Coordinates of C-alpha atoms in Angstrom, one line a residue:
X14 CA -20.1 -6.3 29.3
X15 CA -21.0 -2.4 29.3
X16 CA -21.5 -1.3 25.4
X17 CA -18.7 1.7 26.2
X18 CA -16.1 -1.4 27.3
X19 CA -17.1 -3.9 24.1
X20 CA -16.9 -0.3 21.9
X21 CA -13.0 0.2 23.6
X22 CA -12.2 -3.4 23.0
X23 CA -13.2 -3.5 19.6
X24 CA -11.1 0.1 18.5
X25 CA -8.1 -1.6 20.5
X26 CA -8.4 -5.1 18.1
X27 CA -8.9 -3.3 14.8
X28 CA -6.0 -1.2 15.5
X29 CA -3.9 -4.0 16.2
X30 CA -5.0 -6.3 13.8
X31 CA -6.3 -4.2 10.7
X32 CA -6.9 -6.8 8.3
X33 CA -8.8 -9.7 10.9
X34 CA -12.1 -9.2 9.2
X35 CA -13.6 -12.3 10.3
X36 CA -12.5 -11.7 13.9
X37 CA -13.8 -8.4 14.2
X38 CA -17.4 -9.6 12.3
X39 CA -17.5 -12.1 15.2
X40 CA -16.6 -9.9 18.1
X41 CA -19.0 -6.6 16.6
X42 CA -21.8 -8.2 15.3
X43 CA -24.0 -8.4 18.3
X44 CA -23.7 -4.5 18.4
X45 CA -26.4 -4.8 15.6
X46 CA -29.2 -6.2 18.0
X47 CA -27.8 -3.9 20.7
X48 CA -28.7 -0.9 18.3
X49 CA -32.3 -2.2 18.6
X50 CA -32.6 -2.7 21.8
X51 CA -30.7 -0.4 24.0
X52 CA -30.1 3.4 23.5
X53 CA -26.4 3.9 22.1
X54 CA -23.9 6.9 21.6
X55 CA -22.8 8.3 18.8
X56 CA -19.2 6.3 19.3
X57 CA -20.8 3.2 18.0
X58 CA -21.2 4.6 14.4
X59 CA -17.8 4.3 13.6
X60 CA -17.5 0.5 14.2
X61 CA -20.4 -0.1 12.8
X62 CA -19.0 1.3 9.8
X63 CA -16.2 -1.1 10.3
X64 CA -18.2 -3.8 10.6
X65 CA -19.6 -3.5 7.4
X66 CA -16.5 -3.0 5.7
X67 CA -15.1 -6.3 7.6
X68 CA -18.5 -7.7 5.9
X69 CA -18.0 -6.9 2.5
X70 CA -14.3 -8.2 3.6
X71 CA -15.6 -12.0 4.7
X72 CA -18.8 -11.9 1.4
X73 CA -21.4 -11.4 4.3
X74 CA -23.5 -9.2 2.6
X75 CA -26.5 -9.5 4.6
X76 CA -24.7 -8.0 7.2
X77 CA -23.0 -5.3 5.2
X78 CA -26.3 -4.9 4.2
X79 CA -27.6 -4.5 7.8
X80 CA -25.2 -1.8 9.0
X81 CA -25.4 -0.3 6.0
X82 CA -29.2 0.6 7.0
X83 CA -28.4 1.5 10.3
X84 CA -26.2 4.1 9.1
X85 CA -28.4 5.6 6.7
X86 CA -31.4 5.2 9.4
X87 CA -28.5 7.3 11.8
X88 CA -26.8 9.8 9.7
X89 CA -28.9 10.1 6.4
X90 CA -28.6 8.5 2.8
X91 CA -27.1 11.7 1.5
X92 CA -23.9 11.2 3.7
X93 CA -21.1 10.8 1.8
X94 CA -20.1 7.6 3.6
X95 CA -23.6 6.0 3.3
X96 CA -23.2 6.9 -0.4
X97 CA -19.9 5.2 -0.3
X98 CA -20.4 2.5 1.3
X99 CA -23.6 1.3 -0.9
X100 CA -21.4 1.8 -3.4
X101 CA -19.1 -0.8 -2.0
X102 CA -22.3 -3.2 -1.8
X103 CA -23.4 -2.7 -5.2
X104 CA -19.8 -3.7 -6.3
X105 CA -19.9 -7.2 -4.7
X106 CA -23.5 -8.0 -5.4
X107 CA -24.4 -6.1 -8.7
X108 CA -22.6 -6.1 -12.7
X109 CA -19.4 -3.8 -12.4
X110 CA -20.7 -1.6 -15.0
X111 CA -23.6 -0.8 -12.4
X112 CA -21.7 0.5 -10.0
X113 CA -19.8 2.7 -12.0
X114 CA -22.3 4.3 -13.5
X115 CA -23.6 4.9 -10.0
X116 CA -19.9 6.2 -8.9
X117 CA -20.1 8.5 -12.1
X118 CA -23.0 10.3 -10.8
X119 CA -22.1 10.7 -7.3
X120 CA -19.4 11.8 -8.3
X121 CA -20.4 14.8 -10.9
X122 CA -22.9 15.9 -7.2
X123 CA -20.2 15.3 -5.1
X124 CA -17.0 16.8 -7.1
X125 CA -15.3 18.0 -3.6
X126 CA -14.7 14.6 -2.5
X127 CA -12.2 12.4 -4.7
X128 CA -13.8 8.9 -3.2
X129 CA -16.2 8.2 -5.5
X130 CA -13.9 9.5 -8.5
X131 CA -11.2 7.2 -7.1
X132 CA -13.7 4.7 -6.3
X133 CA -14.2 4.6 -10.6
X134 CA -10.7 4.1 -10.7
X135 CA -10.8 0.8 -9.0
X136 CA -13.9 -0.2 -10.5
X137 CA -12.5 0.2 -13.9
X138 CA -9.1 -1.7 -13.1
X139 CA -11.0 -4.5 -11.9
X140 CA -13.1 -4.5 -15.6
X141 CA -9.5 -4.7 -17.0
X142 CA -9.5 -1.3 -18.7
X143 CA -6.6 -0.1 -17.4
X144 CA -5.9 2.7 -19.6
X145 CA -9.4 4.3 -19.3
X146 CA -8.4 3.7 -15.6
X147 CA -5.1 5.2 -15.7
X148 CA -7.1 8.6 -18.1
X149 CA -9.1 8.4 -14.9
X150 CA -6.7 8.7 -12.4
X151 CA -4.6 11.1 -13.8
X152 CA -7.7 13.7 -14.3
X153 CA -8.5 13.6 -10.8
X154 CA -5.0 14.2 -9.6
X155 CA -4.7 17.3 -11.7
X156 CA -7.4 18.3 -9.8
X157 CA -6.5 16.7 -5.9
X158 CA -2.6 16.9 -6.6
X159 CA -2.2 16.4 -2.4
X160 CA -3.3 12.4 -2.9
X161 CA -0.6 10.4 -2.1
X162 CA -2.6 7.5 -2.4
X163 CA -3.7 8.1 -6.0
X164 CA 0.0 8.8 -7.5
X165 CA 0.9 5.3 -5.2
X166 CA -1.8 4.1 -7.3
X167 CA -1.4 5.4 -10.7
X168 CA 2.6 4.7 -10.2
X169 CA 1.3 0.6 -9.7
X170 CA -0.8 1.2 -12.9
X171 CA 1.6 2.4 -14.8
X172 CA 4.0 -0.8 -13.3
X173 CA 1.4 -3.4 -14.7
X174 CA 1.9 -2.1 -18.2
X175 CA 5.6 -1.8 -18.0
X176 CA 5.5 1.6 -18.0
X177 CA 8.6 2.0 -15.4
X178 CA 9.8 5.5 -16.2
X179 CA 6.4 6.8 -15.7
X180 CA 6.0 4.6 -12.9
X181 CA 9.4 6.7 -11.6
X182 CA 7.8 9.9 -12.5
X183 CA 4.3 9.4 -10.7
X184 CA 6.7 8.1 -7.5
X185 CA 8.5 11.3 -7.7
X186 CA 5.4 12.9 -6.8
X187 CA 5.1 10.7 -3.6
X188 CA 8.5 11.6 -2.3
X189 CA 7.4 15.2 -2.7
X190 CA 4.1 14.6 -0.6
X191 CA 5.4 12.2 2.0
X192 CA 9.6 12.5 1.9
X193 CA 9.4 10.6 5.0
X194 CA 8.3 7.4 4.0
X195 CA 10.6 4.6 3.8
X196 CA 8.7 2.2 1.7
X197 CA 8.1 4.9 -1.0
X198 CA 11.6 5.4 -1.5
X199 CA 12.0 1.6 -1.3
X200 CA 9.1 1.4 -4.1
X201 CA 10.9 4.2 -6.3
X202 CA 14.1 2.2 -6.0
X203 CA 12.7 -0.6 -7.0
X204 CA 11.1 0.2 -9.9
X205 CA 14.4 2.2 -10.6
X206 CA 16.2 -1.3 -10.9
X207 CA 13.3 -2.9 -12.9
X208 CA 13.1 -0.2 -15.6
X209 CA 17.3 -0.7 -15.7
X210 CA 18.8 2.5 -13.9
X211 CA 21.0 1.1 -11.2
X212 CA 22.9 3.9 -10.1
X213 CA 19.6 5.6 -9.6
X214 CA 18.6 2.5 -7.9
X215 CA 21.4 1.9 -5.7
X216 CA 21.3 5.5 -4.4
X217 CA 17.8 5.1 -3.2
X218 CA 18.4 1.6 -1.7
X219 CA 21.2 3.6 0.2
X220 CA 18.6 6.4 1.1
X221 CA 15.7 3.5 2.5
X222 CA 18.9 2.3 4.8
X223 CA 20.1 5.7 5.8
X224 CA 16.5 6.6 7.0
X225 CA 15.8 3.1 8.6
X226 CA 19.1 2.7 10.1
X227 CA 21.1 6.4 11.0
X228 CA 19.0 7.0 14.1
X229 CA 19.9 3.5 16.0
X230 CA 23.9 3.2 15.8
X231 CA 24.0 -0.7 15.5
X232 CA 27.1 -2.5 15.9
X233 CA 28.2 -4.9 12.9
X234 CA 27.0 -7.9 13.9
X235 CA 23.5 -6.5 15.1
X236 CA 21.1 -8.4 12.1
X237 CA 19.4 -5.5 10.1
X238 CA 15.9 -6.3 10.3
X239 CA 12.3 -5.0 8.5
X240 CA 12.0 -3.0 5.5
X241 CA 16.4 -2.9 5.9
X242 CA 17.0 -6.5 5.1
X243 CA 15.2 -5.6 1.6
X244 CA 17.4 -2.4 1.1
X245 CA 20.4 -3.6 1.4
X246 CA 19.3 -6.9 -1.0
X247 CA 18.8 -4.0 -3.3
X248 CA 21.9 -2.6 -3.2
X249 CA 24.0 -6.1 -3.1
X250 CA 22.1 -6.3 -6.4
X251 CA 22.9 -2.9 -7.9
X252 CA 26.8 -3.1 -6.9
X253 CA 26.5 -6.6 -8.5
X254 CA 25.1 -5.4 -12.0
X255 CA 27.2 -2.5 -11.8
X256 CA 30.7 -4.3 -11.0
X257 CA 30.2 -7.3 -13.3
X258 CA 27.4 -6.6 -16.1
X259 CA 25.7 -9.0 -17.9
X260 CA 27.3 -9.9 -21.4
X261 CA 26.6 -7.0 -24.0
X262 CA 25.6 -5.0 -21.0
X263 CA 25.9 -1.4 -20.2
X264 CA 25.4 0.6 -17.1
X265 CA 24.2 3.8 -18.4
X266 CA 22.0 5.7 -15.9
X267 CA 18.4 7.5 -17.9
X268 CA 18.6 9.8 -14.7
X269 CA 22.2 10.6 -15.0
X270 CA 22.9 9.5 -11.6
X271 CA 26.7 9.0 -11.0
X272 CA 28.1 5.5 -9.7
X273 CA 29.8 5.7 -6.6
X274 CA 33.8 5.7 -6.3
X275 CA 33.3 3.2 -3.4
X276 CA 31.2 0.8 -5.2
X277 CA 33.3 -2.6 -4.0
X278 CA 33.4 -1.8 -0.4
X279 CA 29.2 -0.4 -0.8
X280 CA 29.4 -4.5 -2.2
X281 CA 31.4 -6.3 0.5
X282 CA 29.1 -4.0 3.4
X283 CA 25.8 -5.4 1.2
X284 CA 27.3 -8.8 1.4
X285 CA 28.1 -8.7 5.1
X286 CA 24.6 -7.1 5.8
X287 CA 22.8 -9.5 4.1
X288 CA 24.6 -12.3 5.9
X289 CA 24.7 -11.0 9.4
X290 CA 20.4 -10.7 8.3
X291 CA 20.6 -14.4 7.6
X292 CA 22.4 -15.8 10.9
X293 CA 21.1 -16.4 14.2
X294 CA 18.1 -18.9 14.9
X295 CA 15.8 -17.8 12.2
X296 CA 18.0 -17.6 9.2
X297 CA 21.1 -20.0 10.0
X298 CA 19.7 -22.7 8.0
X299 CA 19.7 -20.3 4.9
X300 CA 22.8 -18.4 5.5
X301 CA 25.1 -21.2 3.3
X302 CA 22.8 -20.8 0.2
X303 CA 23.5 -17.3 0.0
X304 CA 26.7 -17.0 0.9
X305 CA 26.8 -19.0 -2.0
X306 CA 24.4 -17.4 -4.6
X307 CA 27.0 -14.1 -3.6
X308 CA 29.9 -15.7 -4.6
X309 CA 29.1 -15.8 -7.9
X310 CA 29.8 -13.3 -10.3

């Protein structure tokens, strides 16, 4: 096999199957003695930046190790992804502490590019010092406001402590950077109905369903399926709490968010959704048990 078809193969399987580490180890690592033995273009640096990745994925580190070099041999130990990715290799092979001090520095030479700040971040969550963490993350959003993935991240940070309404408010940044996506909303509902607010809740459930749903006109009995089947869980359980609260219960919203007029009929479409989600060949079997579980008040 020509190296340009083995290099096409292997973009097409990590696109399909992102997280197959082991797989793509298997199928990539003879591009390493190709490297040494045949003259290659520059498209093989990318996979081979993969494949050390998929490396540190699996604990081979004398393979990370091994691409690592023939990166820095390729495009110089002062790239910022050879810097990086050392940096990945000194975290599973060297004391934590180690590699933050080395993310520290590279990042003070380095203060345009947020990976090695957010790179601390990580490193400091996984010594369990979440709060220095979370001081961490927060600094380095003042300054890269545009990171959705940081806010995604300090939003979970600030979940693990129980911090839910500032979980809500570092969410609220997401939907401002990336109104489009589903699962944010879906996250930012979520956390709604953990922290209590579940009109707040129920109207983002509603937005997930609206965004995943309006475009394909599907009759009742077509079974809502993905990221829907979640929503509309979400909102059976809203309309629940809402219609029959717990004893001593109240149903104030923090947000101020009104409670639809319509709530019982928003309940009996949950409750058919749900259902219809839970028939067919797949989910007959459990389609009794919840009928059941939604009978109950």
């Amino acid at each position: 096999m020509s190296p340009s078809t083995s290099l096409e193969q292997l973009a097409t399987f990590k696109a399909q199957n992102p997280r197959a580490s082991q797989e793509f180890l298997d199928k990539a690592s003879p591009l390493l003695k190709d490297l040494k033995n045949t003259k290659v273009n520059d498209d093989v640096w990318p996979v081979i930046e993969q494949l050390a990745m998929a490396a540190l994925d699996v604990g081979r580190l004398d393979i990370a190790k091994t691409a690592w070099k023939a990166l820095a041999d390729r495009i110089g130990q002062e790239s910022p992804r050879v810097i990086l990715l050392q940096g990945l290799i000194m975290e599973a092979s060297e004391p934590l502490d180690l590699a933050l001090r080395y993310y520290e520095a590279e990042a003070q030479k380095h203060s345009h590019n947020p990976a090695f700040w957010k790179r601390q971040v990580a490193v400091l969550r996984q010594m369990g010092k979440v709060e220095e963490a979370t001081n961490e993350l927060k600094s380095l959003l003042d300054t890269f406001y545009s990171d959705l993935e940081g806010w995604l991240e300090l939003a979970d940070l600030y979940s693990s402590c129980c911090h839910y309404s500032l979980a809500q408010q570092a969410l609220s940044h997401a939907l401002l950077l990336a109104p489009q996506n589903s699962f944010t909303f879906l996250q930012f509902a979520e956390t709604a109905f953990t922290a209590g607010d579940m009109p707040l809740a129920l109207k983002n459930f509603l937005i997930v369903i609206d965004m995943n749903d309006s475009d394909v006109p599907a009759p009742q009995d077509q079974s809502p399926t993905g990221i829907s089947v979640r929503a509309w869980w979400g909102v059976k359980l809203c309309a629940r709490r809402l219609l029959y609260p717990p004893a001593g219960g109240v149903n104030d919203s923090a947000s101020k968010t009104a409670i639809p007029k319509n709530l019982k009929m928003i309940d009996q479409l949950a409750t058919e959704r749900v259902l219809t989600a839970y028939s067919g060949e797949r989910g007959i079997h459990n389609r009794d048990v919840v009928s059941r579980w939604m009978s109950k008040e």
